[in-house]
């Protein structure tokens, strides 16, 4: 990667996106309550905790398939990779996240993994404000024992993107980032660590 890699992507012309969108927005798609991060680490570092809904497709740290929607999601990712010219060597984690209005404006700066990776975030649903993601220039330190921080006062923003449905972003996973919570309604995004 070049330093501070960041790329916007558009997926509205990828037919697999529309297949997935129909499936995940249906009333039969299963969502599970998830707590943000490791509560013990977060409390020790004075980081806010919150709940959100999640559908894990590939488990973090295990690389195990965890969902029947794995194949259609991979079909979509391969179509994205072809269109936007990137390679998928390994999936470290893949999940659909559903966030909703809560007491917080943003999730808090974090890195998804403690190892080198790329992040892909694709927006499937958002409220009318289209609040997206903030990616910071600051990177995870080599000796980090946690990917979370609550102190972004010194962090410089690399990019701040709107979360328009049918668009997404790719960036170096070592950059801290945080998601905006919707002001009303819900925000659904596919998050992939490759």
JSON list of C-alpha atoms in Angstrom, two decimals:
[
{"chain": "A", "resi": 1, "resn": "UNK", "atom": "CA", "xyz": [0.00, 0.00, 0.00]},
{"chain": "A", "resi": 2, "resn": "UNK", "atom": "CA", "xyz": [0.98, 3.57, -0.50]},
{"chain": "A", "resi": 3, "resn": "UNK", "atom": "CA", "xyz": [0.84, 5.49, 2.76]},
{"chain": "A", "resi": 4, "resn": "UNK", "atom": "CA", "xyz": [-2.71, 6.52, 3.68]},
{"chain": "A", "resi": 5, "resn": "UNK", "atom": "CA", "xyz": [-4.36, 4.51, 0.91]},
{"chain": "A", "resi": 6, "resn": "UNK", "atom": "CA", "xyz": [-8.05, 5.34, 0.45]},
{"chain": "A", "resi": 7, "resn": "UNK", "atom": "CA", "xyz": [-10.37, 4.58, -2.45]},
{"chain": "A", "resi": 8, "resn": "UNK", "atom": "CA", "xyz": [-14.08, 5.19, -3.06]},
{"chain": "A", "resi": 9, "resn": "UNK", "atom": "CA", "xyz": [-16.03, 2.52, -4.88]},
{"chain": "A", "resi": 10, "resn": "UNK", "atom": "CA", "xyz": [-19.45, 2.35, -6.50]},
{"chain": "A", "resi": 11, "resn": "UNK", "atom": "CA", "xyz": [-21.34, -0.94, -6.66]},
{"chain": "A", "resi": 12, "resn": "UNK", "atom": "CA", "xyz": [-24.77, 0.08, -7.99]},
{"chain": "A", "resi": 13, "resn": "UNK", "atom": "CA", "xyz": [-24.03, -1.49, -11.40]},
{"chain": "A", "resi": 14, "resn": "UNK", "atom": "CA", "xyz": [-22.99, -4.84, -9.89]},
{"chain": "A", "resi": 15, "resn": "UNK", "atom": "CA", "xyz": [-25.97, -7.21, -10.11]},
{"chain": "A", "resi": 16, "resn": "UNK", "atom": "CA", "xyz": [-24.79, -9.24, -7.08]},
{"chain": "A", "resi": 17, "resn": "UNK", "atom": "CA", "xyz": [-25.14, -6.12, -4.92]},
{"chain": "A", "resi": 18, "resn": "UNK", "atom": "CA", "xyz": [-28.87, -5.95, -5.68]},
{"chain": "A", "resi": 19, "resn": "UNK", "atom": "CA", "xyz": [-29.31, -9.67, -4.94]},
{"chain": "A", "resi": 20, "resn": "UNK", "atom": "CA", "xyz": [-27.62, -9.25, -1.55]},
{"chain": "A", "resi": 21, "resn": "UNK", "atom": "CA", "xyz": [-29.49, -6.05, -0.76]},
{"chain": "A", "resi": 22, "resn": "UNK", "atom": "CA", "xyz": [-32.83, -7.76, -1.31]},
{"chain": "A", "resi": 23, "resn": "UNK", "atom": "CA", "xyz": [-31.77, -10.63, 0.97]},
{"chain": "A", "resi": 24, "resn": "UNK", "atom": "CA", "xyz": [-30.38, -8.57, 3.84]},
{"chain": "A", "resi": 25, "resn": "UNK", "atom": "CA", "xyz": [-33.24, -6.06, 3.85]},
{"chain": "A", "resi": 26, "resn": "UNK", "atom": "CA", "xyz": [-35.85, -8.83, 3.97]},
{"chain": "A", "resi": 27, "resn": "UNK", "atom": "CA", "xyz": [-37.73, -9.64, 7.16]},
{"chain": "A", "resi": 28, "resn": "UNK", "atom": "CA", "xyz": [-36.25, -13.15, 7.15]},
{"chain": "A", "resi": 29, "resn": "UNK", "atom": "CA", "xyz": [-32.56, -12.16, 7.35]},
{"chain": "A", "resi": 30, "resn": "UNK", "atom": "CA", "xyz": [-31.17, -13.06, 10.80]},
{"chain": "A", "resi": 31, "resn": "UNK", "atom": "CA", "xyz": [-29.49, -10.36, 12.92]},
{"chain": "A", "resi": 32, "resn": "UNK", "atom": "CA", "xyz": [-27.71, -10.96, 16.22]},
{"chain": "A", "resi": 33, "resn": "UNK", "atom": "CA", "xyz": [-26.93, -8.58, 19.08]},
{"chain": "A", "resi": 34, "resn": "UNK", "atom": "CA", "xyz": [-23.23, -7.83, 19.29]},
{"chain": "A", "resi": 35, "resn": "UNK", "atom": "CA", "xyz": [-21.29, -5.71, 21.79]},
{"chain": "A", "resi": 36, "resn": "UNK", "atom": "CA", "xyz": [-18.63, -3.35, 20.44]},
{"chain": "A", "resi": 37, "resn": "UNK", "atom": "CA", "xyz": [-15.21, -4.82, 21.16]},
{"chain": "A", "resi": 38, "resn": "UNK", "atom": "CA", "xyz": [-13.84, -6.53, 24.25]},
{"chain": "A", "resi": 39, "resn": "UNK", "atom": "CA", "xyz": [-15.63, -4.92, 27.19]},
{"chain": "A", "resi": 40, "resn": "UNK", "atom": "CA", "xyz": [-12.68, -5.38, 29.61]},
{"chain": "A", "resi": 41, "resn": "UNK", "atom": "CA", "xyz": [-10.23, -3.69, 27.24]},
{"chain": "A", "resi": 42, "resn": "UNK", "atom": "CA", "xyz": [-12.67, -0.90, 26.38]},
{"chain": "A", "resi": 43, "resn": "UNK", "atom": "CA", "xyz": [-13.49, -0.05, 30.01]},
{"chain": "A", "resi": 44, "resn": "UNK", "atom": "CA", "xyz": [-9.79, -0.06, 30.96]},
{"chain": "A", "resi": 45, "resn": "UNK", "atom": "CA", "xyz": [-9.09, 2.43, 28.13]},
{"chain": "A", "resi": 46, "resn": "UNK", "atom": "CA", "xyz": [-12.21, 4.52, 28.87]},
{"chain": "A", "resi": 47, "resn": "UNK", "atom": "CA", "xyz": [-13.78, 3.67, 25.50]},
{"chain": "A", "resi": 48, "resn": "UNK", "atom": "CA", "xyz": [-17.55, 3.86, 25.05]},
{"chain": "A", "resi": 49, "resn": "UNK", "atom": "CA", "xyz": [-19.39, 0.59, 24.59]},
{"chain": "A", "resi": 50, "resn": "UNK", "atom": "CA", "xyz": [-22.59, 0.05, 22.66]},
{"chain": "A", "resi": 51, "resn": "UNK", "atom": "CA", "xyz": [-24.68, -2.71, 21.15]},
{"chain": "A", "resi": 52, "resn": "UNK", "atom": "CA", "xyz": [-25.44, -3.17, 17.48]},
{"chain": "A", "resi": 53, "resn": "UNK", "atom": "CA", "xyz": [-26.86, -5.91, 15.28]},
{"chain": "A", "resi": 54, "resn": "UNK", "atom": "CA", "xyz": [-24.54, -8.09, 13.26]},
{"chain": "A", "resi": 55, "resn": "UNK", "atom": "CA", "xyz": [-24.58, -11.00, 10.86]},
{"chain": "A", "resi": 56, "resn": "UNK", "atom": "CA", "xyz": [-21.11, -12.56, 10.84]},
{"chain": "A", "resi": 57, "resn": "UNK", "atom": "CA", "xyz": [-20.26, -14.24, 7.55]},
{"chain": "A", "resi": 58, "resn": "UNK", "atom": "CA", "xyz": [-16.61, -15.09, 8.35]},
{"chain": "A", "resi": 59, "resn": "UNK", "atom": "CA", "xyz": [-15.50, -15.12, 11.99]},
{"chain": "A", "resi": 60, "resn": "UNK", "atom": "CA", "xyz": [-12.71, -12.77, 13.09]},
{"chain": "A", "resi": 61, "resn": "UNK", "atom": "CA", "xyz": [-9.56, -14.62, 14.05]},
{"chain": "A", "resi": 62, "resn": "UNK", "atom": "CA", "xyz": [-10.92, -18.00, 12.96]},
{"chain": "A", "resi": 63, "resn": "UNK", "atom": "CA", "xyz": [-11.46, -17.54, 9.23]},
{"chain": "A", "resi": 64, "resn": "UNK", "atom": "CA", "xyz": [-14.44, -19.90, 9.52]},
{"chain": "A", "resi": 65, "resn": "UNK", "atom": "CA", "xyz": [-17.56, -19.53, 7.39]},
{"chain": "A", "resi": 66, "resn": "UNK", "atom": "CA", "xyz": [-20.48, -18.69, 9.65]},
{"chain": "A", "resi": 67, "resn": "UNK", "atom": "CA", "xyz": [-23.40, -17.98, 7.32]},
{"chain": "A", "resi": 68, "resn": "UNK", "atom": "CA", "xyz": [-25.49, -19.33, 4.47]},
{"chain": "A", "resi": 69, "resn": "UNK", "atom": "CA", "xyz": [-25.00, -16.01, 2.71]},
{"chain": "A", "resi": 70, "resn": "UNK", "atom": "CA", "xyz": [-21.25, -16.62, 2.33]},
{"chain": "A", "resi": 71, "resn": "UNK", "atom": "CA", "xyz": [-21.39, -17.71, -1.35]},
{"chain": "A", "resi": 72, "resn": "UNK", "atom": "CA", "xyz": [-23.53, -14.78, -2.59]},
{"chain": "A", "resi": 73, "resn": "UNK", "atom": "CA", "xyz": [-21.37, -12.36, -0.57]},
{"chain": "A", "resi": 74, "resn": "UNK", "atom": "CA", "xyz": [-18.20, -13.80, -2.10]},
{"chain": "A", "resi": 75, "resn": "UNK", "atom": "CA", "xyz": [-19.75, -13.59, -5.59]},
{"chain": "A", "resi": 76, "resn": "UNK", "atom": "CA", "xyz": [-20.38, -9.90, -4.88]},
{"chain": "A", "resi": 77, "resn": "UNK", "atom": "CA", "xyz": [-16.84, -9.34, -3.56]},
{"chain": "A", "resi": 78, "resn": "UNK", "atom": "CA", "xyz": [-15.25, -11.01, -6.60]},
{"chain": "A", "resi": 79, "resn": "UNK", "atom": "CA", "xyz": [-17.38, -8.79, -8.87]},
{"chain": "A", "resi": 80, "resn": "UNK", "atom": "CA", "xyz": [-16.21, -5.75, -6.86]},
{"chain": "A", "resi": 81, "resn": "UNK", "atom": "CA", "xyz": [-12.60, -6.90, -7.09]},
{"chain": "A", "resi": 82, "resn": "UNK", "atom": "CA", "xyz": [-12.86, -7.28, -10.85]},
{"chain": "A", "resi": 83, "resn": "UNK", "atom": "CA", "xyz": [-14.48, -3.87, -11.33]},
{"chain": "A", "resi": 84, "resn": "UNK", "atom": "CA", "xyz": [-12.24, -1.96, -8.91]},
{"chain": "A", "resi": 85, "resn": "UNK", "atom": "CA", "xyz": [-9.03, -3.92, -9.61]},
{"chain": "A", "resi": 86, "resn": "UNK", "atom": "CA", "xyz": [-8.07, -5.38, -6.26]},
{"chain": "A", "resi": 87, "resn": "UNK", "atom": "CA", "xyz": [-7.18, -8.91, -5.17]},
{"chain": "A", "resi": 88, "resn": "UNK", "atom": "CA", "xyz": [-8.76, -11.05, -2.48]},
{"chain": "A", "resi": 89, "resn": "UNK", "atom": "CA", "xyz": [-6.09, -13.34, -1.05]},
{"chain": "A", "resi": 90, "resn": "UNK", "atom": "CA", "xyz": [-7.67, -14.04, 2.32]},
{"chain": "A", "resi": 91, "resn": "UNK", "atom": "CA", "xyz": [-10.80, -13.03, 4.22]},
{"chain": "A", "resi": 92, "resn": "UNK", "atom": "CA", "xyz": [-9.91, -12.31, 7.85]},
{"chain": "A", "resi": 93, "resn": "UNK", "atom": "CA", "xyz": [-13.41, -11.22, 8.81]},
{"chain": "A", "resi": 94, "resn": "UNK", "atom": "CA", "xyz": [-16.64, -10.41, 6.99]},
{"chain": "A", "resi": 95, "resn": "UNK", "atom": "CA", "xyz": [-19.88, -9.19, 8.55]},
{"chain": "A", "resi": 96, "resn": "UNK", "atom": "CA", "xyz": [-23.00, -7.18, 7.90]},
{"chain": "A", "resi": 97, "resn": "UNK", "atom": "CA", "xyz": [-23.43, -4.53, 10.59]},
{"chain": "A", "resi": 98, "resn": "UNK", "atom": "CA", "xyz": [-26.72, -2.84, 11.41]},
{"chain": "A", "resi": 99, "resn": "UNK", "atom": "CA", "xyz": [-26.48, 0.27, 13.59]},
{"chain": "A", "resi": 100, "resn": "UNK", "atom": "CA", "xyz": [-29.29, 2.48, 14.78]},
{"chain": "A", "resi": 101, "resn": "UNK", "atom": "CA", "xyz": [-29.60, 5.77, 16.70]},
{"chain": "A", "resi": 102, "resn": "UNK", "atom": "CA", "xyz": [-28.07, 5.58, 20.15]},
{"chain": "A", "resi": 103, "resn": "UNK", "atom": "CA", "xyz": [-26.57, 7.91, 22.75]},
{"chain": "A", "resi": 104, "resn": "UNK", "atom": "CA", "xyz": [-23.37, 8.25, 20.71]},
{"chain": "A", "resi": 105, "resn": "UNK", "atom": "CA", "xyz": [-22.65, 10.20, 17.53]},
{"chain": "A", "resi": 106, "resn": "UNK", "atom": "CA", "xyz": [-19.86, 7.86, 16.37]},
{"chain": "A", "resi": 107, "resn": "UNK", "atom": "CA", "xyz": [-18.53, 4.42, 17.22]},
{"chain": "A", "resi": 108, "resn": "UNK", "atom": "CA", "xyz": [-15.11, 5.54, 18.42]},
{"chain": "A", "resi": 109, "resn": "UNK", "atom": "CA", "xyz": [-11.78, 5.24, 16.59]},
{"chain": "A", "resi": 110, "resn": "UNK", "atom": "CA", "xyz": [-10.61, 1.67, 16.12]},
{"chain": "A", "resi": 111, "resn": "UNK", "atom": "CA", "xyz": [-8.75, -0.73, 13.86]},
{"chain": "A", "resi": 112, "resn": "UNK", "atom": "CA", "xyz": [-10.59, -3.99, 13.11]},
{"chain": "A", "resi": 113, "resn": "UNK", "atom": "CA", "xyz": [-7.52, -6.22, 13.42]},
{"chain": "A", "resi": 114, "resn": "UNK", "atom": "CA", "xyz": [-4.06, -5.92, 14.96]},
{"chain": "A", "resi": 115, "resn": "UNK", "atom": "CA", "xyz": [-2.40, -7.24, 11.78]},
{"chain": "A", "resi": 116, "resn": "UNK", "atom": "CA", "xyz": [-1.85, -5.71, 8.36]},
{"chain": "A", "resi": 117, "resn": "UNK", "atom": "CA", "xyz": [-5.03, -5.80, 6.22]},
{"chain": "A", "resi": 118, "resn": "UNK", "atom": "CA", "xyz": [-7.34, -3.79, 3.98]},
{"chain": "A", "resi": 119, "resn": "UNK", "atom": "CA", "xyz": [-10.83, -2.69, 4.99]},
{"chain": "A", "resi": 120, "resn": "UNK", "atom": "CA", "xyz": [-13.77, -2.63, 2.62]},
{"chain": "A", "resi": 121, "resn": "UNK", "atom": "CA", "xyz": [-17.03, -1.03, 3.75]},
{"chain": "A", "resi": 122, "resn": "UNK", "atom": "CA", "xyz": [-20.08, -1.17, 1.45]},
{"chain": "A", "resi": 123, "resn": "UNK", "atom": "CA", "xyz": [-23.26, 0.72, 2.38]},
{"chain": "A", "resi": 124, "resn": "UNK", "atom": "CA", "xyz": [-26.50, -1.18, 1.80]},
{"chain": "A", "resi": 125, "resn": "UNK", "atom": "CA", "xyz": [-28.92, 1.05, 3.75]},
{"chain": "A", "resi": 126, "resn": "UNK", "atom": "CA", "xyz": [-28.69, 4.43, 5.42]},
{"chain": "A", "resi": 127, "resn": "UNK", "atom": "CA", "xyz": [-30.89, 7.20, 6.75]},
{"chain": "A", "resi": 128, "resn": "UNK", "atom": "CA", "xyz": [-31.44, 10.39, 4.77]},
{"chain": "A", "resi": 129, "resn": "UNK", "atom": "CA", "xyz": [-28.32, 11.98, 6.29]},
{"chain": "A", "resi": 130, "resn": "UNK", "atom": "CA", "xyz": [-26.12, 9.30, 4.64]},
{"chain": "A", "resi": 131, "resn": "UNK", "atom": "CA", "xyz": [-23.66, 9.45, 7.51]},
{"chain": "A", "resi": 132, "resn": "UNK", "atom": "CA", "xyz": [-20.66, 7.34, 6.73]},
{"chain": "A", "resi": 133, "resn": "UNK", "atom": "CA", "xyz": [-17.17, 6.70, 8.02]},
{"chain": "A", "resi": 134, "resn": "UNK", "atom": "CA", "xyz": [-14.23, 8.79, 9.20]},
{"chain": "A", "resi": 135, "resn": "UNK", "atom": "CA", "xyz": [-10.77, 7.42, 8.33]},
{"chain": "A", "resi": 136, "resn": "UNK", "atom": "CA", "xyz": [-7.86, 8.95, 10.23]},
{"chain": "A", "resi": 137, "resn": "UNK", "atom": "CA", "xyz": [-4.25, 9.36, 9.12]},
{"chain": "A", "resi": 138, "resn": "UNK", "atom": "CA", "xyz": [-3.21, 7.87, 12.46]},
{"chain": "A", "resi": 139, "resn": "UNK", "atom": "CA", "xyz": [-2.29, 4.21, 12.30]},
{"chain": "A", "resi": 140, "resn": "UNK", "atom": "CA", "xyz": [-2.29, 1.40, 14.78]},
{"chain": "A", "resi": 141, "resn": "UNK", "atom": "CA", "xyz": [1.08, 1.18, 16.52]},
{"chain": "A", "resi": 142, "resn": "UNK", "atom": "CA", "xyz": [3.15, -1.99, 16.01]},
{"chain": "A", "resi": 143, "resn": "UNK", "atom": "CA", "xyz": [3.08, -2.84, 19.72]},
{"chain": "A", "resi": 144, "resn": "UNK", "atom": "CA", "xyz": [-0.68, -2.25, 20.11]},
{"chain": "A", "resi": 145, "resn": "UNK", "atom": "CA", "xyz": [-2.52, -4.75, 22.30]},
{"chain": "A", "resi": 146, "resn": "UNK", "atom": "CA", "xyz": [-5.91, -3.29, 21.42]},
{"chain": "A", "resi": 147, "resn": "UNK", "atom": "CA", "xyz": [-7.40, -1.75, 18.28]},
{"chain": "A", "resi": 148, "resn": "UNK", "atom": "CA", "xyz": [-9.52, 0.72, 20.28]},
{"chain": "A", "resi": 149, "resn": "UNK", "atom": "CA", "xyz": [-8.99, 4.27, 21.46]},
{"chain": "A", "resi": 150, "resn": "UNK", "atom": "CA", "xyz": [-11.32, 6.96, 22.76]},
{"chain": "A", "resi": 151, "resn": "UNK", "atom": "CA", "xyz": [-8.88, 9.81, 22.24]},
{"chain": "A", "resi": 152, "resn": "UNK", "atom": "CA", "xyz": [-9.19, 11.19, 18.73]},
{"chain": "A", "resi": 153, "resn": "UNK", "atom": "CA", "xyz": [-8.45, 14.79, 19.77]},
{"chain": "A", "resi": 154, "resn": "UNK", "atom": "CA", "xyz": [-4.97, 14.61, 18.23]},
{"chain": "A", "resi": 155, "resn": "UNK", "atom": "CA", "xyz": [-6.00, 12.57, 15.18]},
{"chain": "A", "resi": 156, "resn": "UNK", "atom": "CA", "xyz": [-5.98, 14.12, 11.73]},
{"chain": "A", "resi": 157, "resn": "UNK", "atom": "CA", "xyz": [-8.76, 13.08, 9.34]},
{"chain": "A", "resi": 158, "resn": "UNK", "atom": "CA", "xyz": [-7.57, 11.43, 6.14]},
{"chain": "A", "resi": 159, "resn": "UNK", "atom": "CA", "xyz": [-11.08, 11.17, 4.62]},
{"chain": "A", "resi": 160, "resn": "UNK", "atom": "CA", "xyz": [-14.65, 11.50, 5.81]},
{"chain": "A", "resi": 161, "resn": "UNK", "atom": "CA", "xyz": [-17.16, 9.86, 3.53]},
{"chain": "A", "resi": 162, "resn": "UNK", "atom": "CA", "xyz": [-20.91, 9.89, 3.19]},
{"chain": "A", "resi": 163, "resn": "UNK", "atom": "CA", "xyz": [-22.53, 6.49, 3.37]},
{"chain": "A", "resi": 164, "resn": "UNK", "atom": "CA", "xyz": [-24.60, 6.64, 0.20]},
{"chain": "A", "resi": 165, "resn": "UNK", "atom": "CA", "xyz": [-26.33, 3.35, -0.56]},
{"chain": "A", "resi": 166, "resn": "UNK", "atom": "CA", "xyz": [-24.56, 1.47, -3.33]},
{"chain": "A", "resi": 167, "resn": "UNK", "atom": "CA", "xyz": [-21.18, 3.02, -2.57]},
{"chain": "A", "resi": 168, "resn": "UNK", "atom": "CA", "xyz": [-18.26, 2.00, -0.44]},
{"chain": "A", "resi": 169, "resn": "UNK", "atom": "CA", "xyz": [-14.71, 2.67, 0.56]},
{"chain": "A", "resi": 170, "resn": "UNK", "atom": "CA", "xyz": [-11.43, 0.76, 0.76]},
{"chain": "A", "resi": 171, "resn": "UNK", "atom": "CA", "xyz": [-8.57, 1.80, 3.01]},
{"chain": "A", "resi": 172, "resn": "UNK", "atom": "CA", "xyz": [-5.55, 0.50, 4.85]},
{"chain": "A", "resi": 173, "resn": "UNK", "atom": "CA", "xyz": [-6.88, -1.39, 7.86]},
{"chain": "A", "resi": 174, "resn": "UNK", "atom": "CA", "xyz": [-4.11, -0.08, 10.07]},
{"chain": "A", "resi": 175, "resn": "UNK", "atom": "CA", "xyz": [-5.66, 3.40, 9.86]},
{"chain": "A", "resi": 176, "resn": "UNK", "atom": "CA", "xyz": [-8.01, 4.17, 12.73]},
{"chain": "A", "resi": 177, "resn": "UNK", "atom": "CA", "xyz": [-11.57, 4.71, 11.57]},
{"chain": "A", "resi": 178, "resn": "UNK", "atom": "CA", "xyz": [-15.02, 5.18, 13.07]},
{"chain": "A", "resi": 179, "resn": "UNK", "atom": "CA", "xyz": [-18.59, 5.01, 11.86]},
{"chain": "A", "resi": 180, "resn": "UNK", "atom": "CA", "xyz": [-21.32, 7.58, 12.36]},
{"chain": "A", "resi": 181, "resn": "UNK", "atom": "CA", "xyz": [-24.55, 6.30, 13.86]},
{"chain": "A", "resi": 182, "resn": "UNK", "atom": "CA", "xyz": [-27.70, 7.13, 11.91]},
{"chain": "A", "resi": 183, "resn": "UNK", "atom": "CA", "xyz": [-29.80, 9.94, 13.38]},
{"chain": "A", "resi": 184, "resn": "UNK", "atom": "CA", "xyz": [-32.94, 7.97, 12.66]},
{"chain": "A", "resi": 185, "resn": "UNK", "atom": "CA", "xyz": [-33.68, 4.71, 10.92]},
{"chain": "A", "resi": 186, "resn": "UNK", "atom": "CA", "xyz": [-30.82, 2.31, 10.38]},
{"chain": "A", "resi": 187, "resn": "UNK", "atom": "CA", "xyz": [-27.45, 1.97, 8.69]},
{"chain": "A", "resi": 188, "resn": "UNK", "atom": "CA", "xyz": [-26.46, -1.39, 7.19]},
{"chain": "A", "resi": 189, "resn": "UNK", "atom": "CA", "xyz": [-22.95, -1.93, 5.91]},
{"chain": "A", "resi": 190, "resn": "UNK", "atom": "CA", "xyz": [-20.91, -4.90, 4.81]},
{"chain": "A", "resi": 191, "resn": "UNK", "atom": "CA", "xyz": [-17.48, -4.79, 6.48]},
{"chain": "A", "resi": 192, "resn": "UNK", "atom": "CA", "xyz": [-14.73, -6.97, 5.02]},
{"chain": "A", "resi": 193, "resn": "UNK", "atom": "CA", "xyz": [-11.16, -7.33, 6.26]},
{"chain": "A", "resi": 194, "resn": "UNK", "atom": "CA", "xyz": [-8.87, -8.77, 3.58]}
]
